[in-house]
Coordinates of C-alpha atoms and ligand atoms in Angstrom, one line a residue:
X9 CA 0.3 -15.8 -92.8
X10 CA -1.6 -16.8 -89.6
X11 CA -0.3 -13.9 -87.8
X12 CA -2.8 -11.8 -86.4
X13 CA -5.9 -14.6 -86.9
X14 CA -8.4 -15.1 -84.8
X15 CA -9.2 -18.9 -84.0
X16 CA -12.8 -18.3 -86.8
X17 CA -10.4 -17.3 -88.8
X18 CA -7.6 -20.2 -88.6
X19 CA -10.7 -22.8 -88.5
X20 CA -12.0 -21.6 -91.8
X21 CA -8.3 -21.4 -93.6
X22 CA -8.0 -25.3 -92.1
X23 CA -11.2 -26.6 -93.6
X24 CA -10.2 -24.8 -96.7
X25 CA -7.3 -26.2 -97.1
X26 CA -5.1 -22.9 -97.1
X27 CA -2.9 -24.9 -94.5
X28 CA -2.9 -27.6 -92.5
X29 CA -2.8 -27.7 -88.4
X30 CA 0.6 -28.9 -88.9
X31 CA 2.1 -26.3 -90.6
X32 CA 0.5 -23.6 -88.0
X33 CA 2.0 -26.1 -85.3
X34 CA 5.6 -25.1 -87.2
X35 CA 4.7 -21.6 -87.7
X36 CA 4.7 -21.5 -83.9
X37 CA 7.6 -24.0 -83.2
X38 CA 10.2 -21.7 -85.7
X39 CA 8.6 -18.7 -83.7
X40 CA 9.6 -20.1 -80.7
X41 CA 12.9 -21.2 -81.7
X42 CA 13.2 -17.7 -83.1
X43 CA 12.9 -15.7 -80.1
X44 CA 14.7 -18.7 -77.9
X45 CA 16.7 -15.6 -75.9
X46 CA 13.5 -14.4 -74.6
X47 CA 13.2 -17.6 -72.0
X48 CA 9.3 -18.2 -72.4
X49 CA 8.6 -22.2 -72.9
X50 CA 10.5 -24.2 -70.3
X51 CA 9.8 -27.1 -72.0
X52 CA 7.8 -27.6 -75.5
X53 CA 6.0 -30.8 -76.6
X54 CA 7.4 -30.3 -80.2
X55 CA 6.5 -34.0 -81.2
X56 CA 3.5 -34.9 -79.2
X57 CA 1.8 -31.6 -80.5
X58 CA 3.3 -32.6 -84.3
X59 CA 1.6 -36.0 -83.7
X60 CA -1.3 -34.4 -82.1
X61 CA -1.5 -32.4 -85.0
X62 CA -1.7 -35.1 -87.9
X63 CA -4.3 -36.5 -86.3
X64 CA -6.5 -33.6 -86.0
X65 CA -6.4 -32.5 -89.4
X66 CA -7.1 -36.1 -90.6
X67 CA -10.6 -35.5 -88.7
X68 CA -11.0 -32.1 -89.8
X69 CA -11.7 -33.5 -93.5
X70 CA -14.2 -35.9 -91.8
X71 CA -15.8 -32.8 -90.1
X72 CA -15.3 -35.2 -87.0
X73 CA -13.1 -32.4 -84.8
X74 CA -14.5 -30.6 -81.4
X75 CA -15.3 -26.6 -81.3
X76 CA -11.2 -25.4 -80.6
X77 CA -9.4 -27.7 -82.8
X78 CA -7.3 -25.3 -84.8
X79 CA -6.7 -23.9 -81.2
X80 CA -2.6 -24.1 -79.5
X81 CA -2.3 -23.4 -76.6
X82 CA 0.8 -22.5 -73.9
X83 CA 0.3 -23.3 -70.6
X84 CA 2.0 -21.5 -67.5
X85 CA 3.7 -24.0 -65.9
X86 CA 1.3 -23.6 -62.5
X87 CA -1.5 -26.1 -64.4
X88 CA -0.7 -29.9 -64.3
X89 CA -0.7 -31.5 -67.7
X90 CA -0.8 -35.2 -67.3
X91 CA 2.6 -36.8 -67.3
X92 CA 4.5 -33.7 -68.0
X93 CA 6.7 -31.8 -65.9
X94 CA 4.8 -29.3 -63.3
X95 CA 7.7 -26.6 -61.3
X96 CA 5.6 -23.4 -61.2
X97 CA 9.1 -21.8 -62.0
X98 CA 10.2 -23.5 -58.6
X99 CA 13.8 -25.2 -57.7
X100 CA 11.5 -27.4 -55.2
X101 CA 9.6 -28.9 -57.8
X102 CA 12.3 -29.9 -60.3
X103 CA 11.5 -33.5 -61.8
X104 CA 8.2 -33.7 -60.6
X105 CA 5.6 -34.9 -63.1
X106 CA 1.6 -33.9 -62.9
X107 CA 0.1 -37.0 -62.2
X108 CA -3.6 -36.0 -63.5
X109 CA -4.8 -33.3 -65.8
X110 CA -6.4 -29.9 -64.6
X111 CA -9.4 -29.8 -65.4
X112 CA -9.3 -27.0 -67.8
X113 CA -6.7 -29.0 -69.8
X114 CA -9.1 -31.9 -69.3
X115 CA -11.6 -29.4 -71.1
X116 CA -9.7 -28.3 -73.4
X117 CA -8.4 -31.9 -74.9
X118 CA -12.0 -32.6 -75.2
X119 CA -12.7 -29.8 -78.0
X120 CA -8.9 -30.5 -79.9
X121 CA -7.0 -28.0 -78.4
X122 CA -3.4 -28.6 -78.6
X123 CA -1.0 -27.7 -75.8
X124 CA 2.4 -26.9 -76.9
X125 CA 3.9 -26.6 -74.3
X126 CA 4.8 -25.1 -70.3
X127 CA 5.9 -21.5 -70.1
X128 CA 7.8 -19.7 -67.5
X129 CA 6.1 -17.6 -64.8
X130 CA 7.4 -15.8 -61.2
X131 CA 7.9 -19.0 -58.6
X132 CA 4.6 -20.2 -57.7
X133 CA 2.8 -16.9 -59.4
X134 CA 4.5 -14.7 -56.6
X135 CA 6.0 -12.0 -58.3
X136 CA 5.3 -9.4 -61.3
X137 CA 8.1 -9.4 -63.0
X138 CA 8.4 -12.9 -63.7
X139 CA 12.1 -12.5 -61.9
X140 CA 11.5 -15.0 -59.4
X141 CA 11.6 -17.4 -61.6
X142 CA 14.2 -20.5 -60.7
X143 CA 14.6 -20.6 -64.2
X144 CA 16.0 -17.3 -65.7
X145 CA 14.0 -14.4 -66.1
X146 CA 11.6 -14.0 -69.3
X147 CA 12.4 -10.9 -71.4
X148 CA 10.1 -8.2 -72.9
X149 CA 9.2 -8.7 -77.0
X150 CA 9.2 -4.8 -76.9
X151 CA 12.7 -4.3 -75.4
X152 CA 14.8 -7.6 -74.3
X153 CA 16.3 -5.5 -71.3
X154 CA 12.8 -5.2 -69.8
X155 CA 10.6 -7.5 -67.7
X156 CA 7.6 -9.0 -69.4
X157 CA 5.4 -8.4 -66.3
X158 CA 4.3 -11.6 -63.8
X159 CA 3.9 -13.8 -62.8
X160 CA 2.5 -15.0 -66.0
X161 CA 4.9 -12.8 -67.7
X162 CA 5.6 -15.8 -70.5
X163 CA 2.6 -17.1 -71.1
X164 CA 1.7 -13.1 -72.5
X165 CA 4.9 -13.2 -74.6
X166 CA 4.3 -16.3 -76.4
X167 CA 0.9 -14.6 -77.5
X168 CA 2.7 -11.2 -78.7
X169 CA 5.3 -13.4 -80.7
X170 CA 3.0 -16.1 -81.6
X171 CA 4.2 -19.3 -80.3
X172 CA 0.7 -19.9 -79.5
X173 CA -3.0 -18.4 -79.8
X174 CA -3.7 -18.5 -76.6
X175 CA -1.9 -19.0 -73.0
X176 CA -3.6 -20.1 -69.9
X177 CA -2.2 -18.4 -66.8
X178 CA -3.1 -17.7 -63.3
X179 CA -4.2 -14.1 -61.6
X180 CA -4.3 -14.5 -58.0
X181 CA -3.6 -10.6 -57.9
X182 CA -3.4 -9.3 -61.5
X183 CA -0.9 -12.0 -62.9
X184 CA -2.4 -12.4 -66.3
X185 CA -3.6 -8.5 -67.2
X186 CA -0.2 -6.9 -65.8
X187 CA 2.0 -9.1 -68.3
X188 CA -0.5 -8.8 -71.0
X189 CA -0.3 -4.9 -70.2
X190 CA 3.3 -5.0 -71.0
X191 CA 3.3 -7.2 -74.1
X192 CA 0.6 -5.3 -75.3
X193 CA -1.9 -8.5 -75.9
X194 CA -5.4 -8.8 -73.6
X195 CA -5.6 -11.0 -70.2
X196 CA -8.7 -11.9 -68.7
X197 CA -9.3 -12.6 -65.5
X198 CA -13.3 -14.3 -64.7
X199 CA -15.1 -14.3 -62.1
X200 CA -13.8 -16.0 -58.7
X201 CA -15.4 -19.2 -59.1
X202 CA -16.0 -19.2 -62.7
X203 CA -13.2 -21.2 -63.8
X204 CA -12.2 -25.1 -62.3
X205 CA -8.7 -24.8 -60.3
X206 CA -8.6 -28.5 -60.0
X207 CA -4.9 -28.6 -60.7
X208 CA -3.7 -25.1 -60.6
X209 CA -0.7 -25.4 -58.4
X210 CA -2.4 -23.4 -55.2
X211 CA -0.9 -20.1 -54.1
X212 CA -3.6 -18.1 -52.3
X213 CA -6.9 -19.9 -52.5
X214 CA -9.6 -17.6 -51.8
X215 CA -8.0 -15.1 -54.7
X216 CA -6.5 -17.7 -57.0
X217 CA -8.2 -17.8 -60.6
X218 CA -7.3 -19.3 -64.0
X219 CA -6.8 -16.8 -66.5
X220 CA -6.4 -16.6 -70.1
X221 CA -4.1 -14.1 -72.5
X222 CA -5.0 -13.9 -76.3
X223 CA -5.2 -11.2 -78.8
X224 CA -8.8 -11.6 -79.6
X225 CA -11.8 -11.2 -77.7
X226 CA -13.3 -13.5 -79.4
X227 CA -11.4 -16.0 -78.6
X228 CA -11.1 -16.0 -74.8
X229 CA -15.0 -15.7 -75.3
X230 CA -14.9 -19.1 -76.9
X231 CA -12.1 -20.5 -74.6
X232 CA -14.0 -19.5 -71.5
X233 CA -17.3 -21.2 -72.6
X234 CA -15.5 -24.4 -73.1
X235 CA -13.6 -24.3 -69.4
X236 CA -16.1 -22.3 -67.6
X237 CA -18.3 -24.0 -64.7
X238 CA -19.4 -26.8 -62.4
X239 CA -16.8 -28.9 -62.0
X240 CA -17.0 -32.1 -58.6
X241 CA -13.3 -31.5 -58.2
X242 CA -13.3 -28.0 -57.0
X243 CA -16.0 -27.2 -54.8
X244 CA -15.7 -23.4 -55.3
X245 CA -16.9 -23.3 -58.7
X246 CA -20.4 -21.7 -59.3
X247 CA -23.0 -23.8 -60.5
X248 CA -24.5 -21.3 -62.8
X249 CA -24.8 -21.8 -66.0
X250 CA -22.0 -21.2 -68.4
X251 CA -22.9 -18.3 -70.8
X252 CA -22.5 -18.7 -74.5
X253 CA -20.1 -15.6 -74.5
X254 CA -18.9 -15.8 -78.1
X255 CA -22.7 -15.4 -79.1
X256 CA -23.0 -12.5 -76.9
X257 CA -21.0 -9.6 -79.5
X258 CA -24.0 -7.2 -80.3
X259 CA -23.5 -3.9 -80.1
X260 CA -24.4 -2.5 -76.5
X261 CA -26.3 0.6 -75.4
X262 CA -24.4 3.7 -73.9
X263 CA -22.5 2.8 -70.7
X264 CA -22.2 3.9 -67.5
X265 CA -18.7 3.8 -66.5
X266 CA -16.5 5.2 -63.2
X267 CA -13.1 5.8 -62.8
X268 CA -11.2 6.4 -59.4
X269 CA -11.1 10.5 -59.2
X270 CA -7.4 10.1 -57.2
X271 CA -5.9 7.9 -59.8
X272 CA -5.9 11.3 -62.1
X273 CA -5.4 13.4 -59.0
X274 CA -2.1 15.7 -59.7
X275 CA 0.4 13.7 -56.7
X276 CA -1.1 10.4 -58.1
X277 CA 2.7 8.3 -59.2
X278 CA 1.0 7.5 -62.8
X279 CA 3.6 7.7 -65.3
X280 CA 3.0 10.7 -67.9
X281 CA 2.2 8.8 -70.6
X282 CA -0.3 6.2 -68.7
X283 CA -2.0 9.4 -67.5
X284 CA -2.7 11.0 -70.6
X285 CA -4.2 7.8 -73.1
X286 CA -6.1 7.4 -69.6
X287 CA -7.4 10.8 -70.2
X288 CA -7.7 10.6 -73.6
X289 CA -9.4 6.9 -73.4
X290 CA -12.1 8.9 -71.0
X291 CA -12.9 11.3 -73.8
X292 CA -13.1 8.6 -76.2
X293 CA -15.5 6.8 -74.5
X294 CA -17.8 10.0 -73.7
X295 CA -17.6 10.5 -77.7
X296 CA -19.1 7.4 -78.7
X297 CA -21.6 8.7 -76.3
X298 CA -20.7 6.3 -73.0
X299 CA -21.5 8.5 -69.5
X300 CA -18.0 8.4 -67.7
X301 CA -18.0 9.3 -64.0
X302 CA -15.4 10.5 -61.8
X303 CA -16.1 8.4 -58.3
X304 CA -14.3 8.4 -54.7
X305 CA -12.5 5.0 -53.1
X306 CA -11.7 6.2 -49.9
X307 CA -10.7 3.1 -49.5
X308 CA -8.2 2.5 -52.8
X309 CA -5.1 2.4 -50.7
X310 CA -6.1 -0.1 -48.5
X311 CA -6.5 -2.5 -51.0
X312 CA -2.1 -3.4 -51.6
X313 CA -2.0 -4.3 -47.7
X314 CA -5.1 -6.1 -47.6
X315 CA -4.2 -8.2 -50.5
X316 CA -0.4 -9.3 -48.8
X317 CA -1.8 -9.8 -45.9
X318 CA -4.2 -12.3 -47.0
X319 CA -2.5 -13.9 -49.6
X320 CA 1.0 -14.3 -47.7
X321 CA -1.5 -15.9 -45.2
X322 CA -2.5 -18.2 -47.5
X323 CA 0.4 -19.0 -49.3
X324 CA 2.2 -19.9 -46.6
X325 CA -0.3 -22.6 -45.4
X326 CA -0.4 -23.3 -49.0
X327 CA 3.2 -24.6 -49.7
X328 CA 3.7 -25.9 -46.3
X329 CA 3.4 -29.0 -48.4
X330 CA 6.5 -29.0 -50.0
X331 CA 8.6 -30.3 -47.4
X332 CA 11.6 -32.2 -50.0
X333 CA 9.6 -35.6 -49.2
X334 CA 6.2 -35.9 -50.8
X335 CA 7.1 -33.3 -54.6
X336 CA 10.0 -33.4 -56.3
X337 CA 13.3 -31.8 -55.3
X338 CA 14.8 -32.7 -52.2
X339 CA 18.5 -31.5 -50.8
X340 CA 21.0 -34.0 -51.2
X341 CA 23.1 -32.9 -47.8
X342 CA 19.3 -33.6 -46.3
X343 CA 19.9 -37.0 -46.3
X344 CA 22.5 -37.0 -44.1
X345 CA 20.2 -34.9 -41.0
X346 CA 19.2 -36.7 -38.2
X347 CA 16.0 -36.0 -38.0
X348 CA 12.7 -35.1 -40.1
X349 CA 12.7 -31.5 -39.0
X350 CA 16.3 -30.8 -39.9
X351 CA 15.7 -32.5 -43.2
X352 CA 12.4 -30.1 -44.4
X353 CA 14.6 -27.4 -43.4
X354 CA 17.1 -28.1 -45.3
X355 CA 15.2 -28.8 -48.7
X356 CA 12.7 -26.0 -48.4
X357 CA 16.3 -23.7 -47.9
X358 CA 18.0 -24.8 -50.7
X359 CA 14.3 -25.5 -52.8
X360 CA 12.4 -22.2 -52.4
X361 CA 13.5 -19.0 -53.7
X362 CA 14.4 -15.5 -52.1
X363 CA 10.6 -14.0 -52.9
X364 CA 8.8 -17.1 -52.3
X365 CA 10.6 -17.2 -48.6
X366 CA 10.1 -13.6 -47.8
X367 CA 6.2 -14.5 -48.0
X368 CA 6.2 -17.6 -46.4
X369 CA 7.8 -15.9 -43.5
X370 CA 5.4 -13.0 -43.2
X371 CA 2.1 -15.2 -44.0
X372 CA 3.1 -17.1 -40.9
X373 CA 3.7 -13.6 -39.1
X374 CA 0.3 -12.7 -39.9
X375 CA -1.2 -15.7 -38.9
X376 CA 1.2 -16.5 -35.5
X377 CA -1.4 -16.3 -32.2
X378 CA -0.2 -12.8 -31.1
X379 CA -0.5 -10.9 -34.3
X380 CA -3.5 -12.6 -36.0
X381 CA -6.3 -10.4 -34.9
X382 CA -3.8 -6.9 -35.7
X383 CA -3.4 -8.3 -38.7
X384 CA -5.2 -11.0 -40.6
X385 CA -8.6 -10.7 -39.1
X386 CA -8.6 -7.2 -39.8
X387 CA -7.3 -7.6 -43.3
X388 CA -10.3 -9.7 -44.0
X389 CA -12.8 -7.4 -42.2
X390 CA -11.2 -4.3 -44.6
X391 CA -11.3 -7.2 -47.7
X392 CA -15.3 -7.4 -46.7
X393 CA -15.8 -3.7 -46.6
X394 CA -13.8 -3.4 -50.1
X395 CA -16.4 -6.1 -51.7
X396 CA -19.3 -4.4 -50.4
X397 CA -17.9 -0.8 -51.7
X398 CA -17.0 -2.7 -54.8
X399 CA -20.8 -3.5 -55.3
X400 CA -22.2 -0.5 -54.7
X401 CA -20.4 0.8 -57.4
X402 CA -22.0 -1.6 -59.7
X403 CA -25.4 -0.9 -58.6
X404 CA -24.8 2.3 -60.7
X405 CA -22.3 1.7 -62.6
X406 CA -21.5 -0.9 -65.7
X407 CA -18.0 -0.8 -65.4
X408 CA -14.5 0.5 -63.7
X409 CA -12.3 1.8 -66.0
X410 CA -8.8 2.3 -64.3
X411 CA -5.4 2.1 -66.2
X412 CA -3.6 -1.9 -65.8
X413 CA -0.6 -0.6 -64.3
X414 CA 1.0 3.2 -63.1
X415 CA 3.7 2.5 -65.5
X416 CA 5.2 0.4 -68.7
X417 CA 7.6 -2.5 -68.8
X418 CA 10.4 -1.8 -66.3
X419 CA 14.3 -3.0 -66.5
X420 CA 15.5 -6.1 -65.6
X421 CA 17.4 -6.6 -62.7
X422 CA 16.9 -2.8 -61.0
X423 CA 17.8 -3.0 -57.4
X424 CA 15.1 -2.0 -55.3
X425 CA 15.6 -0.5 -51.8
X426 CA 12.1 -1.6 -50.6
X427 CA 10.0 -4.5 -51.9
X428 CA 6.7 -2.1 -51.6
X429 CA 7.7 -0.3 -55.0
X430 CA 7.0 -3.8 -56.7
X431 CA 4.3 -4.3 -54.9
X432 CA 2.2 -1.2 -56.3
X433 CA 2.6 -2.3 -59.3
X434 CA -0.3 -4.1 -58.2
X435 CA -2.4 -1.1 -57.4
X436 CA -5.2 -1.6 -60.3
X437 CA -5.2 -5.1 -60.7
X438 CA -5.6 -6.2 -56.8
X439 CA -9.2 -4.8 -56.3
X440 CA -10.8 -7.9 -58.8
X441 CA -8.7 -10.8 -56.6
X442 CA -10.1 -8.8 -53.5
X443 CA -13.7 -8.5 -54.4
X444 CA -13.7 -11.8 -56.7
X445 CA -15.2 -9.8 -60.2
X446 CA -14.3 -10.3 -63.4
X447 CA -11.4 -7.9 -65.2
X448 CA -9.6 -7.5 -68.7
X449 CA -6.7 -5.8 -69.7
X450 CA -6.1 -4.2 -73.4
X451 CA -4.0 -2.1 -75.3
X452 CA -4.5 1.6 -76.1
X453 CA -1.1 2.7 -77.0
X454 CA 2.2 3.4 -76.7
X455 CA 4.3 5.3 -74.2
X456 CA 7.8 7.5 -75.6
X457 CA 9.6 4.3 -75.6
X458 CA 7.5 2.4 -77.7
X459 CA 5.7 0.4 -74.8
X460 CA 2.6 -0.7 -74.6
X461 CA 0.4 0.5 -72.2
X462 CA -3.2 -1.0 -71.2
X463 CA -6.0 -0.4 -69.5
X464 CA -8.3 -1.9 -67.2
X465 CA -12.2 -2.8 -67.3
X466 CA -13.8 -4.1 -64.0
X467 CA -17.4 -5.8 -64.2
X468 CA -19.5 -6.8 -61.9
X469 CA -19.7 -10.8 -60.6
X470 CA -20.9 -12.7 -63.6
X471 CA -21.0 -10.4 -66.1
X472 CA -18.5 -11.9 -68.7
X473 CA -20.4 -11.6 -70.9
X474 CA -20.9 -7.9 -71.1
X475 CA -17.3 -6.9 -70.4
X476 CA -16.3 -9.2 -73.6
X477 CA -18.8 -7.8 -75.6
X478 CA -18.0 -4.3 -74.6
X479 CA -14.4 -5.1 -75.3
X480 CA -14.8 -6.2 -78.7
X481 CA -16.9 -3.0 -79.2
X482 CA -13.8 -1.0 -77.9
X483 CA -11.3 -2.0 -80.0
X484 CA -13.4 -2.0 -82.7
X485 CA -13.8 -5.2 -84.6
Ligands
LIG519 N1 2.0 -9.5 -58.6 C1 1.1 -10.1 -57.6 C2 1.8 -10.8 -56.6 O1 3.0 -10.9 -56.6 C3 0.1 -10.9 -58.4 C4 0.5 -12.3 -58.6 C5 -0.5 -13.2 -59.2 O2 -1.6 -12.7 -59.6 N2 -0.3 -14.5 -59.2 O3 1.3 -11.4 -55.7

């Protein structure tokens, strides 16, 4: 019954009467109990957001409820939610409690949204297959022997199944579109700067954006209006003015839009089936009279290495704050060490996971006196040249238009000689972290195996507006 509504849609069934926020509250809660062997909420606030709940729909017959109440919401567990458990899918932060809201869930309390509750993801965001997790992988709703994508791999399945409208995640380097990509629902990345990360558990700072998964455009317009901008505790936001993005859904003009000639080029590793509803999205778009351009990136494959050098750079300054004294978890055989140093040692060992490690070890690499200028300052002289290419595209062009990812859902648990063929899964999502633009993934299809498969729209800094407009013209509603 609410499957498949948009958040309009569930407001005007509540203030009718046709159900009550409780009952969609239970709609999601048997959901989620329903697909329990998929591993997506490690924790859900069953009675708070049942209390929560009551109380809303007693004000909805007053007409005295803010603009998302109707609205649940799953959080990745990377956003503190006041005195709830906060691990970002991490053994070193078992037990520890968020002592302050985010300020996105701040925002969102404010209007009546209802959190439900925290949903697995890759330890601290680092990963795309959301197999890092210290908690047990997540499993794909389209085949349970495949990952959902990361790091926000959960967050995009409690959408699909609806356990909840709408997830919050984080996409430092594609971690909401490459999950929604695979559970065939849309992610959203903004605008580096758009969105408050006071509270998002820090992985690489200067890439590091919240991001939201839904099924309707509309929605993360209206979503994005009430979390967007200006915000004292995080000095990186933009003080422009928030748009009124759910107003914005009038049919556009034709479009300019590129695509990267290589990505089509004959050695290029797409998958068959990505290739062709690429193709065949291209012709689409030049039928409803859009001008699609074929462009070179000379510098395309520099983007995977300038991304881990930078953000293993970062992250490993990052979580140099988890040293088993100040957050949560902390080795028991510590206590016995005889001094401080021994003791961190010992509880970032035992607390920090296999992938989490690997990156700590080569951000400090990067950054260590005799390699920093090889590596890291060069990174971020190649990063600058990427942002500049980036916006010289957009001074011709509306939009990018590249496939999500070179291939669908892959199998859990496939051993992988080298760690790079993970990495390039990143290959289409990187290039908005690097150059800080906003980016959305959505579904065109299916591949042989019944797998969704998305693509990718790039826009230009601050242009939310247009790219959710143009989406909803896309798929048509
Ligand atoms: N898969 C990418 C990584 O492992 C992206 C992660 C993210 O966006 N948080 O870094």
């Amino acid at each position: 019954m609410h499957s498949n509504q948009s958040l309009k849609e569930i407001q005007i069934a509540l203030l009718a009467s046709e159900y009550s926020l409780g009952d969609l509250v239970r709609y999601y809660l048997q959901n989620i109990r329903e697909h329990a062997s998929l591993n997506v909420f490690l924790e859900v606030f069953e009675d708070e957001a049942l209390r929560k709940a009551a109380r809303i729909d007693q004000r909805i017959k007053t007409g005295t409820v803010g603009k998302l109440a109707g609205l649940v919401v799953g959080i990745k567990d990377v956003i503190s939610y006041q005195d709830h458990q906060l691990t970002a899918g991490s053994r070193i932060l078992e037990g520890f409690e968020a002592q302050y809201n985010a300020t996105v869930i701040e925002r969102l309390i404010a209007e009546d949204a209802l959190i439900i509750g925290r949903q697995n993801c890759d330890e601290f965001a680092m990963g795309s297959s959301n197999e890092n997790s210290a908690y047990g992988v997540t499993r794909n709703p389209f085949d349970p022997d495949r990952v959902p994508g990361g790091s926000s791999g959960a967050s995009a399945v409690a959408v699909q199944k609806d356990m909840c409208l709408l997830s919050i995640g984080s996409d430092t380097g594609g971690s909401v579109r490459q999950p929604a990509a695979f559970c065939g629902v849309m992610g959203f990345k903004p605008t580096y700067g758009r969105i408050s990360r006071h509270g998002l558990i820090a992985y690489a700072s200067s890439f590091d954006c919240i991001g939201l998964i839904a099924k309707h455009p509309e929605d993360i317009a209206l979503v994005l209006e009430t979390i967007a901008g200006k915000d004292e505790f995080d000095s990186t936001v933009s003080e422009k003015p928030v748009e009124t993005y759910s107003g914005a859904f009038s049919t556009l003009a034709p479009q300019k839009i590129a695509y990267y000639e290589e990505i089509l080029a004959p050695q290029s590793a797409l998958q068959p089936e990505v290739r062709e509803h690429l193709e065949s999205t291209i012709t689409q778009l030049r039928q409803q009279g859009h001008d699609v351009v074929p462009i070179e990136a000379p510098w395309l494959s520099y983007i995977l290495p300038v991304y881990y050098i930078l953000t293993t750079a970062e992250a490993s300054t990052n979580l140099s704050r988890y040293d088993g004294v100040r957050y949560g978890f902390r080795s028991s055989q510590s206590e016995s060490k005889q001094n401080l140093e021994a003791m961190y040692k010992e509880s970032r060992t035992i607390g920090f996971g296999k992938e989490v490690k690997k990156r700590i070890m080569l951000g400090t690499f990067v950054l260590s006196a005799d390699y920093f200028d090889a590596y890291y300052a060069k990174a971020q002289k190649v990063r600058r040249i990427i942002a500049e290419s980036t916006q010289k595209i957009f001074q011709e062009y509306d939009f990018i238009l590249s496939p999500t990812t070179p291939t669908t859902a892959f199998e859990i648990g496939v051993p992988r000689e080298n760690p790079v063929e993970m990495y390039l899964e990143d290959l289409f999502t990187v290039q908005a972290n690097v150059a800080g633009i906003p980016a959305v993934s959505y579904q065109v299809g299916f591949d042989q195996k019944k797998l969704p498969i998305g693509m990718q729209l790039m826009a230009n800094h601050f242009e939310e507006s247009k790219l959710l407009a143009f989406l909803q013209e896309l798929i048509g509603k």
